[in-house]
Amino acid sequence: NMFIRLNHRIIDVDSSSLETFTPGILKAKGVFETIRVYKNGMFCLDQHLKRMREGLKFFHLEMPYSLEEWSARVHQLLILNHSKEARVRLMVWQRKNKFETAIICQPLSILKESQSREGFKASLLKLKKEKRYPPNIKSLDYAFLRKAFLAAQTQGCDEAVLVNSSGFLMEGTRANIFFVRNG
């Protein structure tokens, strides 16, 4: 079990309850951000919250908390869950005219040395239709990405990378894509 924040309450949940807060499973109008937490803080919290604010504007919703309030709430959960390194998901949504928020701090799965050295297998999946939202919107409407990830797993891959009809890389279903140029 672990503690999460749902709206203004801290609740204890098990893994099956936690699944209901997964983008693509949760059916609502809203956005999410997933942030890596290191021992010394959250990675690019300002940038994540800026993107969240833009996504909320797209859906005509308001940002519920300030940077300081989000940060304090996350730190409280990290302490309650005894986590120094974690993956944090911030979520804001509206369903049936009810405005809701969730903060989920999960322990981080650290890569094995062999995974870092050998890499991962990824399949390229062509999008049959373009996404309904701009690429900077991290919408809860994530079902097609979830479906692509499951398809990649059935092919023996660790991840699916989506390409558009022109063959350009769009996004990973669960991973960020970085390129190294000139060393």
CSV table of N, CA and C in Angstrom, one decimal, residues 15-16 22 34 62 64 66 75 94-95 106 110 128 135 139 153 160-161 174:
chain,number,residue,atom,x,y,z
A,15,SER,N,-2.4,-1.4,-5.0
A,15,SER,CA,-2.1,-1.3,-6.4
A,15,SER,C,-3.3,-1.4,-7.3
A,16,SER,N,-4.3,-2.1,-6.9
A,16,SER,CA,-5.5,-2.2,-7.8
A,16,SER,C,-6.3,-0.8,-7.8
A,22,THR,N,-4.7,5.8,-13.7
A,22,THR,CA,-3.8,5.8,-14.8
A,22,THR,C,-4.4,6.5,-16.0
A,34,THR,N,4.3,13.7,-15.3
A,34,THR,CA,5.1,12.7,-14.6
A,34,THR,C,6.5,13.3,-14.4
A,62,GLU,N,-8.6,25.6,-14.7
A,62,GLU,CA,-7.6,26.4,-14.0
A,62,GLU,C,-6.6,25.6,-13.2
A,64,PRO,N,-4.9,24.5,-10.1
A,64,PRO,CA,-5.5,24.5,-8.7
A,64,PRO,C,-4.5,25.0,-7.7
A,66,SER,N,-0.3,26.6,-6.6
A,66,SER,CA,0.9,27.3,-7.0
A,66,SER,C,2.1,26.3,-7.0
A,75,HIS,N,6.3,16.7,-1.4
A,75,HIS,CA,7.2,16.4,-0.4
A,75,HIS,C,6.6,15.7,0.8
A,94,GLN,N,-11.5,17.2,-14.8
A,94,GLN,CA,-12.9,17.5,-14.6
A,94,GLN,C,-13.8,16.4,-15.1
A,95,ARG,N,-14.7,15.9,-14.3
A,95,ARG,CA,-15.6,14.8,-14.7
A,95,ARG,C,-16.9,15.1,-14.1
A,106,GLN,N,5.3,7.2,-6.6
A,106,GLN,CA,5.6,5.8,-6.6
A,106,GLN,C,7.1,5.6,-6.5
A,110,ILE,N,14.9,1.4,-10.5
A,110,ILE,CA,16.2,1.8,-11.0
A,110,ILE,C,16.6,0.8,-12.1
A,128,LYS,N,-2.4,5.7,-37.0
A,128,LYS,CA,-3.4,5.6,-38.0
A,128,LYS,C,-4.1,7.0,-38.2
A,135,PRO,N,1.0,18.4,-29.4
A,135,PRO,CA,2.0,17.5,-28.7
A,135,PRO,C,2.4,18.0,-27.3
A,139,SER,N,-2.6,14.9,-22.1
A,139,SER,CA,-4.0,14.7,-21.9
A,139,SER,C,-4.2,13.3,-21.2
A,153,GLN,N,4.7,-4.7,-26.3
A,153,GLN,CA,5.1,-5.8,-25.4
A,153,GLN,C,4.8,-7.1,-26.0
A,160,ALA,N,7.1,1.4,-27.2
A,160,ALA,CA,6.6,1.8,-28.6
A,160,ALA,C,6.9,3.2,-28.8
A,161,VAL,N,7.5,3.5,-30.0
A,161,VAL,CA,7.7,4.9,-30.4
A,161,VAL,C,6.7,5.2,-31.6
A,174,ARG,N,5.8,5.6,-23.0
A,174,ARG,CA,6.1,5.8,-21.6
A,174,ARG,C,7.5,6.4,-21.4
